[in-house]
DNA sequence: CTGGGGATGGGGCCC
DNA sequence: GGGGCCCCATCCCCA
């Protein structure tokens, strides 16, 4: 029995030793493998860091190239030759080029509605967003393509197309792909950029819209300082052009609100234009002619009555308070055929400047569609005047003085201009400038300054004159008549005043002291 | 300096 | 005598 116990004890000891030895071996093996494994891990980590450094360097290089390319793209896009740019970018979109950056832009001229060749490019810009840049070139060439050219279109939504280099990059640098969302799959939130050049000139304005699913921001990407509204090339063409600003192409001139207000009595004081009419007008002699024919005959005497009545109606005196002509503009197109080119026969009974004005006024009152006259339309606006009658009204008078044209100013300076209580002889007042004249004919002739009426036409040229005397003087141009000869030289002149002026040469009199 | 024209005032004639 | 019409002289501006 004792031997049996000893035997078991020995066996147990041996098994323990063996077990310990086995554990020790295992541990040793594990330790050795672990060391090797750690060494391998360390080496791999080193390699990994080296690759990362390479990657960073490569990305920096790519970013630099991308920035340079984007700069060149903008420069090229701002040029009118958009078609060339399109071809270049089309090739790149098809993989023929080397557009490595995320700012791949599809530049196409407007008018191309099919984008089969140059599908929108989706690139991974490293931010997990797929971005599209579409530069719509609206150049003069594109505009010249004719009407119907679509100048702006929405960018494509799909981004399943990837550039070749992007795919290569993903394959070469899988670790990058593990950090970033897969570029193949759509990566919300999607950012859309739309860069629209709204000018084909060097001073292009790039209108950029950045849209996201949750945010829409419109901003002006580039503004070279030339407002497209002030760009002469843009004025007048291009669907994207702004309507002419009233303050630019159409300056804010008062003629658009010119009105002739006929107000009587208390209207002057209260400012109520009752009865009143507001209009702006372009003097049309033809219309006046019609007025002469269609309006009931108003004899000159009637006109005198009217003329006098204007200044004496109601409680108003001759100062003209009863008639307020505020900002009148009258224009005469000198080249327009004067159907009312009145000769002496037409100037017979019934012809009256005042009646013309009545008809003129009435036609304006009854015709709301009277063409407005812009002083900018022609330089021959010497007849354009803005007057305000009502000399007793200081404000009106001030306004009148401010807007009175130079000729009227000259007339005033020469002792014209009726004043209140001027002479009794000058009882005929001009309805436009309130200047007084001694007789009706004088004021009629004078008012032609304002109305532009020129009844006297030269038979040998297109010249027209408001006065017969001036026509007669003018006709010496055609006849060559020079009745005024200098007594001290051979010079001859057609006008007496010219002779008088010429003689200063002999007398040594200076024109200007 | 000249040529041409715009605008105005004055005077004579006629009704 | 007054008013209208016509003519002319004149001043001025602009090209």
Tab-separated table of C-alpha atoms in Angstrom, chain A residues 37-486:
chain	number	residue	atom	x	y	z
A	37	UNK	CA	4.884	40.742	-33.970
A	38	UNK	CA	5.543	43.966	-32.159
A	39	UNK	CA	8.552	44.514	-34.275
A	40	UNK	CA	6.512	43.969	-37.345
A	41	UNK	CA	3.871	46.290	-36.025
A	42	UNK	CA	6.438	48.931	-35.335
A	43	UNK	CA	7.832	48.628	-38.788
A	44	UNK	CA	4.389	48.829	-40.272
A	45	UNK	CA	3.638	51.882	-38.258
A	46	UNK	CA	6.784	53.496	-39.476
A	47	UNK	CA	5.869	52.705	-43.003
A	48	UNK	CA	2.441	54.031	-42.378
A	49	UNK	CA	3.772	57.307	-41.086
A	50	UNK	CA	6.042	57.607	-44.042
A	51	UNK	CA	3.166	57.043	-46.376
A	52	UNK	CA	1.103	59.562	-44.552
A	53	UNK	CA	3.809	62.118	-44.935
A	54	UNK	CA	3.937	61.355	-48.607
A	55	UNK	CA	0.222	61.695	-48.789
A	56	UNK	CA	0.255	65.054	-47.103
A	57	UNK	CA	2.934	66.282	-49.409
A	58	UNK	CA	1.008	65.014	-52.363
A	59	UNK	CA	-2.190	66.607	-51.193
A	60	UNK	CA	-0.458	69.899	-50.675
A	61	UNK	CA	0.896	69.695	-54.151
A	62	UNK	CA	-2.500	68.853	-55.534
A	63	UNK	CA	-4.104	71.690	-53.653
A	64	UNK	CA	-1.590	74.112	-54.996
A	65	UNK	CA	-2.156	72.967	-58.533
A	66	UNK	CA	-5.867	73.152	-57.978
A	67	UNK	CA	-5.687	76.716	-56.832
A	68	UNK	CA	-3.548	77.702	-59.761
A	69	UNK	CA	-5.874	75.994	-62.162
A	70	UNK	CA	-8.893	77.610	-60.629
A	71	UNK	CA	-7.278	80.978	-61.074
A	72	UNK	CA	-6.562	80.258	-64.692
A	73	UNK	CA	-10.092	79.052	-65.179
A	74	UNK	CA	-11.527	82.251	-63.890
A	75	UNK	CA	-9.279	84.256	-66.094
A	76	UNK	CA	-10.199	82.202	-69.101
A	77	UNK	CA	-13.839	82.158	-68.223
A	78	UNK	CA	-13.931	85.906	-68.127
A	79	UNK	CA	-12.884	86.063	-71.729
A	80	UNK	CA	-15.404	86.200	-74.509
A	81	UNK	CA	-13.986	83.183	-76.228
A	82	UNK	CA	-16.104	80.869	-74.233
A	83	UNK	CA	-16.299	78.231	-76.881
A	84	UNK	CA	-12.612	77.521	-76.674
A	85	UNK	CA	-12.858	77.309	-72.973
A	86	UNK	CA	-15.716	74.945	-73.334
A	87	UNK	CA	-13.798	72.637	-75.592
A	88	UNK	CA	-10.937	72.587	-73.242
A	89	UNK	CA	-13.088	71.791	-70.294
A	90	UNK	CA	-15.128	69.332	-72.213
A	91	UNK	CA	-12.003	67.395	-72.937
A	92	UNK	CA	-11.114	67.417	-69.341
A	93	UNK	CA	-14.533	66.268	-68.342
A	94	UNK	CA	-14.128	63.337	-70.647
A	95	UNK	CA	-10.811	62.520	-69.110
A	96	UNK	CA	-8.781	64.061	-71.849
A	97	UNK	CA	-7.370	66.616	-69.577
A	98	UNK	CA	-5.842	66.711	-66.204
A	99	UNK	CA	-8.091	68.525	-63.985
A	100	UNK	CA	-7.013	67.109	-60.720
A	101	UNK	CA	-8.639	69.476	-58.379
A	102	UNK	CA	-12.012	69.421	-56.873
A	103	UNK	CA	-12.858	72.647	-58.621
A	104	UNK	CA	-13.583	70.942	-61.795
A	105	UNK	CA	-15.806	73.194	-63.649
A	106	UNK	CA	-17.885	72.491	-66.605
A	107	UNK	CA	-17.832	75.503	-68.753
A	108	UNK	CA	-20.195	75.516	-71.567
A	109	UNK	CA	-21.636	78.240	-73.619
A	110	UNK	CA	-25.170	79.045	-73.113
A	111	UNK	CA	-27.428	77.595	-75.620
A	112	UNK	CA	-26.292	74.053	-75.126
A	113	UNK	CA	-29.142	72.281	-73.611
A	114	UNK	CA	-27.651	68.856	-73.901
A	115	UNK	CA	-24.869	67.956	-71.668
A	116	UNK	CA	-24.068	64.540	-72.893
A	117	UNK	CA	-20.485	65.251	-73.607
A	118	UNK	CA	-19.731	67.099	-70.489
A	119	UNK	CA	-21.650	65.640	-67.698
A	120	UNK	CA	-21.422	67.529	-64.496
A	121	UNK	CA	-18.432	66.484	-62.559
A	122	UNK	CA	-18.609	65.425	-59.028
A	123	UNK	CA	-15.421	65.406	-57.128
A	124	UNK	CA	-14.400	64.773	-53.633
A	125	UNK	CA	-12.984	67.838	-52.110
A	126	UNK	CA	-12.053	66.032	-48.974
A	127	UNK	CA	-14.871	67.469	-47.003
A	128	UNK	CA	-17.288	64.729	-47.659
A	129	UNK	CA	-19.394	66.871	-49.911
A	130	UNK	CA	-19.799	66.472	-53.552
A	131	UNK	CA	-19.569	69.745	-55.277
A	132	UNK	CA	-20.392	70.919	-58.706
A	133	UNK	CA	-19.192	74.035	-60.350
A	134	UNK	CA	-20.844	75.136	-63.469
A	135	UNK	CA	-19.737	78.321	-65.043
A	136	UNK	CA	-22.264	79.616	-67.440
A	137	UNK	CA	-20.615	81.866	-69.880
A	138	UNK	CA	-22.929	84.436	-71.187
A	139	UNK	CA	-20.671	86.111	-73.587
A	140	UNK	CA	-21.275	88.291	-76.498
A	141	UNK	CA	-20.762	85.316	-78.716
A	142	UNK	CA	-23.395	83.419	-76.937
A	143	UNK	CA	-25.724	86.297	-77.162
A	144	UNK	CA	-25.021	86.513	-80.803
A	145	UNK	CA	-26.350	83.039	-81.167
A	146	UNK	CA	-29.700	84.607	-81.454
A	147	UNK	CA	-32.894	84.584	-79.567
A	148	UNK	CA	-33.976	81.564	-77.771
A	149	UNK	CA	-30.575	80.950	-76.420
A	150	UNK	CA	-30.856	79.692	-72.965
A	151	UNK	CA	-28.500	81.659	-70.930
A	152	UNK	CA	-28.792	79.949	-67.647
A	153	UNK	CA	-29.632	76.516	-66.685
A	154	UNK	CA	-29.712	74.471	-63.552
A	155	UNK	CA	-26.872	72.235	-62.793
A	156	UNK	CA	-27.262	68.526	-62.777
A	157	UNK	CA	-28.071	66.806	-59.579
A	158	UNK	CA	-26.528	63.464	-60.220
A	159	UNK	CA	-22.988	63.018	-59.156
A	160	UNK	CA	-22.313	59.508	-60.214
A	161	UNK	CA	-19.655	60.565	-62.585
A	162	UNK	CA	-16.235	60.751	-61.190
A	163	UNK	CA	-13.145	61.859	-62.774
A	164	UNK	CA	-10.521	59.393	-63.547
A	165	UNK	CA	-7.960	60.930	-61.348
A	166	UNK	CA	-10.308	60.961	-58.453
A	167	UNK	CA	-10.910	57.293	-58.789
A	168	UNK	CA	-7.221	56.638	-59.039
A	169	UNK	CA	-6.631	58.653	-56.000
A	170	UNK	CA	-9.131	56.644	-54.071
A	171	UNK	CA	-7.522	53.431	-55.178
A	172	UNK	CA	-4.046	54.504	-54.310
A	173	UNK	CA	-4.947	55.923	-50.993
A	174	UNK	CA	-7.430	53.588	-49.445
A	175	UNK	CA	-6.806	54.851	-46.001
A	176	UNK	CA	-8.077	58.184	-47.046
A	177	UNK	CA	-11.175	56.594	-48.273
A	178	UNK	CA	-11.629	54.901	-44.953
A	179	UNK	CA	-11.640	58.232	-43.228
A	180	UNK	CA	-13.879	59.997	-45.669
A	181	UNK	CA	-17.228	58.874	-46.792
A	182	UNK	CA	-17.136	56.860	-49.933
A	183	UNK	CA	-16.915	59.130	-52.856
A	184	UNK	CA	-18.826	56.821	-55.074
A	185	UNK	CA	-21.916	56.995	-53.047
A	186	UNK	CA	-23.794	60.261	-52.937
A	187	UNK	CA	-22.592	62.167	-49.993
A	188	UNK	CA	-25.131	64.427	-48.433
A	189	UNK	CA	-25.266	67.210	-47.650
A	190	UNK	CA	-24.788	68.143	-51.204
A	191	UNK	CA	-23.445	71.503	-52.041
A	192	UNK	CA	-24.147	72.977	-55.383
A	193	UNK	CA	-22.290	75.843	-56.783
A	194	UNK	CA	-23.527	77.730	-59.711
A	195	UNK	CA	-21.284	80.336	-61.088
A	196	UNK	CA	-22.891	82.341	-63.733
A	197	UNK	CA	-21.027	84.928	-65.604
A	198	UNK	CA	-23.389	87.659	-66.333
A	199	UNK	CA	-21.054	89.566	-68.478
A	200	UNK	CA	-18.962	88.569	-71.354
A	201	UNK	CA	-16.454	91.253	-70.920
A	202	UNK	CA	-13.322	91.439	-69.027
A	203	UNK	CA	-15.207	93.053	-66.290
A	204	UNK	CA	-17.208	89.997	-65.863
A	205	UNK	CA	-19.376	89.502	-62.939
A	206	UNK	CA	-19.589	86.008	-61.733
A	207	UNK	CA	-22.779	85.291	-60.028
A	208	UNK	CA	-22.383	82.336	-57.795
A	209	UNK	CA	-25.039	80.462	-56.037
A	210	UNK	CA	-24.217	77.930	-53.426
A	211	UNK	CA	-27.101	75.738	-52.613
A	212	UNK	CA	-27.356	73.073	-50.058
A	213	UNK	CA	-30.259	70.992	-49.085
A	214	UNK	CA	-30.652	72.972	-45.983
A	215	UNK	CA	-29.182	76.261	-46.858
A	216	UNK	CA	-29.312	78.437	-49.846
A	217	UNK	CA	-26.865	81.214	-50.084
A	218	UNK	CA	-26.540	83.536	-52.962
A	219	UNK	CA	-23.518	85.640	-53.104
A	220	UNK	CA	-21.525	87.466	-55.616
A	221	UNK	CA	-18.397	85.550	-56.166
A	222	UNK	CA	-16.490	88.018	-58.132
A	223	UNK	CA	-17.049	91.543	-58.911
A	224	UNK	CA	-14.388	93.244	-60.823
A	225	UNK	CA	-15.720	96.625	-60.145
A	226	UNK	CA	-17.747	97.150	-63.233
A	227	UNK	CA	-21.325	97.038	-62.486
A	228	UNK	CA	-23.048	95.280	-65.265
A	229	UNK	CA	-25.708	97.858	-65.263
A	230	UNK	CA	-23.153	100.407	-66.161
A	231	UNK	CA	-21.499	98.268	-68.699
A	232	UNK	CA	-22.284	99.752	-72.041
A	233	UNK	CA	-22.084	96.399	-73.680
A	234	UNK	CA	-24.688	95.066	-71.425
A	235	UNK	CA	-27.072	97.841	-71.891
A	236	UNK	CA	-29.543	96.874	-74.414
A	237	UNK	CA	-28.839	93.224	-74.837
A	238	UNK	CA	-28.843	90.055	-72.925
A	239	UNK	CA	-31.739	88.545	-71.132
A	240	UNK	CA	-29.931	88.800	-67.903
A	241	UNK	CA	-29.480	92.448	-68.202
A	242	UNK	CA	-31.213	94.576	-65.787
A	243	UNK	CA	-33.842	96.854	-67.037
A	244	UNK	CA	-32.380	100.230	-67.622
A	245	UNK	CA	-32.227	101.912	-64.390
A	246	UNK	CA	-34.216	105.038	-64.386
A	247	UNK	CA	-31.307	106.777	-62.992
A	248	UNK	CA	-28.762	105.591	-65.482
A	249	UNK	CA	-29.870	104.982	-69.043
A	250	UNK	CA	-32.942	107.017	-68.336
A	251	UNK	CA	-31.847	109.857	-66.136
A	252	UNK	CA	-34.308	111.068	-63.454
A	253	UNK	CA	-35.339	114.175	-65.220
A	254	UNK	CA	-38.380	116.051	-64.260
A	255	UNK	CA	-39.833	115.858	-67.695
A	256	UNK	CA	-41.473	112.622	-66.805
A	257	UNK	CA	-43.496	114.409	-64.287
A	258	UNK	CA	-43.794	117.564	-66.168
A	259	UNK	CA	-47.162	118.899	-65.911
A	260	UNK	CA	-49.034	121.896	-66.771
A	261	UNK	CA	-51.335	122.715	-64.010
A	262	UNK	CA	-54.083	125.060	-64.653
A	263	UNK	CA	-55.494	125.936	-61.401
A	264	UNK	CA	-57.693	128.753	-60.630
A	265	UNK	CA	-58.295	130.790	-57.625
A	266	UNK	CA	-58.016	129.023	-54.353
A	267	UNK	CA	-56.226	126.158	-55.943
A	268	UNK	CA	-53.193	128.285	-55.933
A	269	UNK	CA	-53.288	128.803	-52.285
A	270	UNK	CA	-54.502	125.458	-51.225
A	271	UNK	CA	-52.405	123.530	-53.580
A	272	UNK	CA	-55.392	121.679	-54.851
A	273	UNK	CA	-55.296	121.347	-58.537
A	274	UNK	CA	-58.898	121.701	-59.203
A	275	UNK	CA	-59.489	121.991	-61.970
A	276	UNK	CA	-56.140	121.031	-63.184
A	277	UNK	CA	-54.505	118.936	-65.721
A	278	UNK	CA	-51.170	117.342	-65.540
A	279	UNK	CA	-49.403	116.413	-68.638
A	280	UNK	CA	-46.107	116.360	-70.287
A	281	UNK	CA	-45.854	116.898	-73.901
A	282	UNK	CA	-43.863	116.888	-77.001
A	283	UNK	CA	-44.877	119.685	-79.191
A	284	UNK	CA	-46.168	118.329	-82.380
A	285	UNK	CA	-46.887	120.893	-84.990
A	286	UNK	CA	-49.023	118.441	-86.798
A	287	UNK	CA	-51.271	118.117	-83.867
A	288	UNK	CA	-51.498	121.781	-83.654
A	289	UNK	CA	-52.517	121.907	-87.190
A	290	UNK	CA	-55.244	119.482	-86.444
A	291	UNK	CA	-56.240	121.541	-83.555
A	292	UNK	CA	-56.543	124.550	-85.739
A	293	UNK	CA	-58.748	122.689	-88.081
A	294	UNK	CA	-60.910	120.919	-85.610
A	295	UNK	CA	-61.307	123.394	-82.897
A	296	UNK	CA	-64.047	125.888	-83.160
A	297	UNK	CA	-62.808	129.077	-84.505
A	298	UNK	CA	-61.563	131.349	-81.896
A	299	UNK	CA	-61.006	134.711	-83.204
A	300	UNK	CA	-58.150	136.720	-82.127
A	301	UNK	CA	-60.504	138.829	-80.209
A	302	UNK	CA	-61.653	135.767	-78.400
A	303	UNK	CA	-58.131	134.942	-77.692
A	304	UNK	CA	-57.586	138.355	-76.350
A	305	UNK	CA	-60.503	137.852	-74.142
A	306	UNK	CA	-59.196	134.581	-73.109
A	307	UNK	CA	-55.799	135.949	-72.640
A	308	UNK	CA	-57.113	138.746	-70.594
A	309	UNK	CA	-59.491	136.538	-68.830
A	310	UNK	CA	-56.766	134.340	-67.688
A	311	UNK	CA	-55.388	137.138	-65.754
A	312	UNK	CA	-58.604	138.590	-64.578
A	313	UNK	CA	-60.735	135.602	-63.974
A	314	UNK	CA	-62.299	135.312	-60.645
A	315	UNK	CA	-60.590	137.236	-58.009
A	316	UNK	CA	-57.343	137.238	-59.766
A	317	UNK	CA	-55.744	140.208	-61.200
A	318	UNK	CA	-53.517	140.664	-64.176
A	319	UNK	CA	-50.593	139.278	-62.361
A	320	UNK	CA	-51.401	135.946	-63.725
A	321	UNK	CA	-52.317	134.304	-60.508
A	322	UNK	CA	-55.162	132.619	-62.180
A	323	UNK	CA	-52.933	130.598	-64.391
A	324	UNK	CA	-50.260	128.391	-63.100
A	325	UNK	CA	-48.142	126.755	-65.674
A	326	UNK	CA	-45.837	124.558	-63.842
A	327	UNK	CA	-42.940	122.940	-65.549
A	328	UNK	CA	-43.919	123.077	-69.101
A	329	UNK	CA	-41.730	121.544	-71.668
A	330	UNK	CA	-42.287	122.135	-75.286
A	331	UNK	CA	-40.219	120.655	-77.986
A	332	UNK	CA	-40.097	121.012	-81.673
A	333	UNK	CA	-38.580	118.539	-83.962
A	334	UNK	CA	-37.023	120.731	-86.512
A	335	UNK	CA	-36.808	117.991	-89.061
A	336	UNK	CA	-40.353	116.952	-88.694
A	337	UNK	CA	-42.459	117.996	-91.592
A	338	UNK	CA	-44.324	121.000	-90.622
A	339	UNK	CA	-47.757	120.430	-91.901
A	340	UNK	CA	-48.752	123.609	-90.319
A	341	UNK	CA	-46.085	125.545	-92.046
A	342	UNK	CA	-48.155	128.594	-92.325
A	343	UNK	CA	-47.518	131.204	-94.866
A	344	UNK	CA	-49.181	134.497	-94.979
A	345	UNK	CA	-52.400	133.072	-96.195
A	346	UNK	CA	-52.539	130.628	-93.372
A	347	UNK	CA	-51.851	133.412	-91.045
A	348	UNK	CA	-55.030	135.049	-91.945
A	349	UNK	CA	-58.082	135.400	-89.883
A	350	UNK	CA	-58.398	132.882	-87.216
A	351	UNK	CA	-54.785	132.270	-86.832
A	352	UNK	CA	-53.698	132.997	-83.413
A	353	UNK	CA	-50.782	131.956	-81.424
A	354	UNK	CA	-52.920	132.003	-78.376
A	355	UNK	CA	-55.425	129.801	-80.019
A	356	UNK	CA	-52.661	127.442	-80.879
A	357	UNK	CA	-51.798	127.310	-77.323
A	358	UNK	CA	-55.382	126.705	-76.409
A	359	UNK	CA	-55.646	123.880	-78.844
A	360	UNK	CA	-52.323	122.655	-77.784
A	361	UNK	CA	-53.329	122.694	-74.224
A	362	UNK	CA	-56.667	121.125	-74.858
A	363	UNK	CA	-55.187	118.429	-76.951
A	364	UNK	CA	-52.875	117.678	-74.156
A	365	UNK	CA	-55.594	117.719	-71.623
A	366	UNK	CA	-57.688	115.333	-73.576
A	367	UNK	CA	-54.911	113.105	-74.668
A	368	UNK	CA	-53.328	111.275	-71.809
A	369	UNK	CA	-51.032	109.483	-74.162
A	370	UNK	CA	-49.134	112.497	-75.088
A	371	UNK	CA	-45.611	111.644	-75.780
A	372	UNK	CA	-43.348	112.717	-73.081
A	373	UNK	CA	-40.457	114.713	-74.105
A	374	UNK	CA	-37.080	113.963	-72.746
A	375	UNK	CA	-34.491	116.652	-72.862
A	376	UNK	CA	-32.000	113.880	-73.363
A	377	UNK	CA	-33.437	112.762	-76.594
A	378	UNK	CA	-32.120	115.558	-78.589
A	379	UNK	CA	-29.782	118.395	-78.280
A	380	UNK	CA	-32.160	120.547	-80.135
A	381	UNK	CA	-34.028	121.222	-77.017
A	382	UNK	CA	-33.419	124.822	-77.047
A	383	UNK	CA	-37.098	125.245	-77.109
A	384	UNK	CA	-37.516	123.224	-74.023
A	385	UNK	CA	-38.406	125.434	-71.219
A	386	UNK	CA	-39.879	124.970	-67.903
A	387	UNK	CA	-41.874	127.791	-66.708
A	388	UNK	CA	-43.999	128.541	-63.827
A	389	UNK	CA	-46.426	131.282	-64.134
A	390	UNK	CA	-47.867	133.166	-61.355
A	391	UNK	CA	-45.543	136.008	-60.615
A	392	UNK	CA	-47.352	136.861	-57.477
A	393	UNK	CA	-46.497	133.520	-56.115
A	394	UNK	CA	-43.004	133.839	-54.908
A	395	UNK	CA	-42.335	130.165	-54.973
A	396	UNK	CA	-43.544	129.780	-58.448
A	397	UNK	CA	-41.511	132.700	-59.460
A	398	UNK	CA	-38.438	131.249	-57.923
A	399	UNK	CA	-39.076	128.031	-59.701
A	400	UNK	CA	-39.563	129.870	-62.880
A	401	UNK	CA	-36.329	131.682	-62.477
A	402	UNK	CA	-34.557	128.474	-61.743
A	403	UNK	CA	-35.759	126.562	-64.710
A	404	UNK	CA	-36.006	129.334	-67.190
A	405	UNK	CA	-33.843	128.712	-70.139
A	406	UNK	CA	-31.010	130.901	-71.068
A	407	UNK	CA	-32.829	132.613	-73.820
A	408	UNK	CA	-35.518	133.754	-71.528
A	409	UNK	CA	-32.870	134.850	-69.164
A	410	UNK	CA	-31.335	136.863	-71.891
A	411	UNK	CA	-34.667	138.277	-72.755
A	412	UNK	CA	-35.100	139.335	-69.204
A	413	UNK	CA	-31.690	140.805	-69.157
A	414	UNK	CA	-32.510	142.887	-72.145
A	415	UNK	CA	-35.313	144.536	-70.359
A	416	UNK	CA	-37.937	142.054	-71.384
A	417	UNK	CA	-39.905	140.303	-68.745
A	418	UNK	CA	-43.044	141.928	-67.625
A	419	UNK	CA	-43.114	142.768	-64.055
A	420	UNK	CA	-46.040	143.461	-61.897
A	421	UNK	CA	-47.262	146.823	-62.615
A	422	UNK	CA	-44.922	147.145	-65.541
A	423	UNK	CA	-45.982	149.604	-68.096
A	424	UNK	CA	-49.589	149.731	-69.061
A	425	UNK	CA	-48.499	149.390	-72.640
A	426	UNK	CA	-47.144	145.899	-72.196
A	427	UNK	CA	-50.385	144.390	-71.290
A	428	UNK	CA	-49.995	141.301	-73.401
A	429	UNK	CA	-48.285	138.761	-71.322
A	430	UNK	CA	-46.622	135.658	-72.527
A	431	UNK	CA	-48.379	132.640	-71.184
A	432	UNK	CA	-45.117	130.850	-70.720
A	433	UNK	CA	-42.812	133.366	-69.179
A	434	UNK	CA	-45.164	136.166	-68.295
A	435	UNK	CA	-43.179	138.601	-70.297
A	436	UNK	CA	-45.118	141.629	-71.336
A	437	UNK	CA	-45.501	143.009	-74.821
A	438	UNK	CA	-47.119	146.025	-76.188
A	439	UNK	CA	-49.235	144.305	-78.744
A	440	UNK	CA	-50.675	140.950	-79.401
A	441	UNK	CA	-48.552	140.157	-82.370
A	442	UNK	CA	-45.470	140.747	-80.401
A	443	UNK	CA	-46.448	138.268	-77.791
A	444	UNK	CA	-47.539	135.827	-80.426
A	445	UNK	CA	-44.172	135.998	-82.058
A	446	UNK	CA	-42.500	135.788	-78.769
A	447	UNK	CA	-44.434	132.740	-77.720
A	448	UNK	CA	-43.033	130.941	-80.695
A	449	UNK	CA	-39.894	130.857	-78.698
A	450	UNK	CA	-41.677	128.569	-76.321
A	451	UNK	CA	-43.890	126.691	-78.709
A	452	UNK	CA	-41.289	126.309	-81.383
A	453	UNK	CA	-43.673	127.413	-83.994
A	454	UNK	CA	-41.897	128.425	-87.170
A	455	UNK	CA	-44.443	129.356	-89.741
A	456	UNK	CA	-42.000	130.752	-92.261
A	457	UNK	CA	-40.106	128.293	-94.319
A	458	UNK	CA	-37.443	128.848	-96.871
A	459	UNK	CA	-38.362	127.716	-100.319
A	460	UNK	CA	-34.811	126.745	-101.141
A	461	UNK	CA	-33.863	124.860	-98.074
A	462	UNK	CA	-35.386	123.284	-95.056
A	463	UNK	CA	-34.871	126.230	-92.811
A	464	UNK	CA	-37.830	127.507	-90.925
A	465	UNK	CA	-38.224	130.687	-89.059
A	466	UNK	CA	-40.522	132.087	-86.511
A	467	UNK	CA	-40.377	135.505	-88.026
A	468	UNK	CA	-40.685	136.721	-91.550
A	469	UNK	CA	-37.831	139.123	-91.180
A	470	UNK	CA	-35.441	136.402	-90.257
A	471	UNK	CA	-36.562	134.382	-93.220
A	472	UNK	CA	-35.962	137.314	-95.476
A	473	UNK	CA	-32.560	137.801	-94.040
A	474	UNK	CA	-31.838	134.142	-94.441
A	475	UNK	CA	-32.733	134.121	-98.090
A	476	UNK	CA	-29.772	136.311	-98.777
A	477	UNK	CA	-27.745	133.220	-98.153
A	478	UNK	CA	-29.215	131.737	-101.278
A	479	UNK	CA	-29.259	134.847	-103.328
A	480	UNK	CA	-25.790	135.855	-102.333
A	481	UNK	CA	-26.965	139.342	-101.800
A	482	UNK	CA	-24.711	141.375	-99.571
A	483	UNK	CA	-26.157	144.815	-99.427
A	484	UNK	CA	-23.889	146.034	-96.689
A	485	UNK	CA	-20.440	146.987	-97.874
A	486	UNK	CA	-17.570	148.286	-95.868
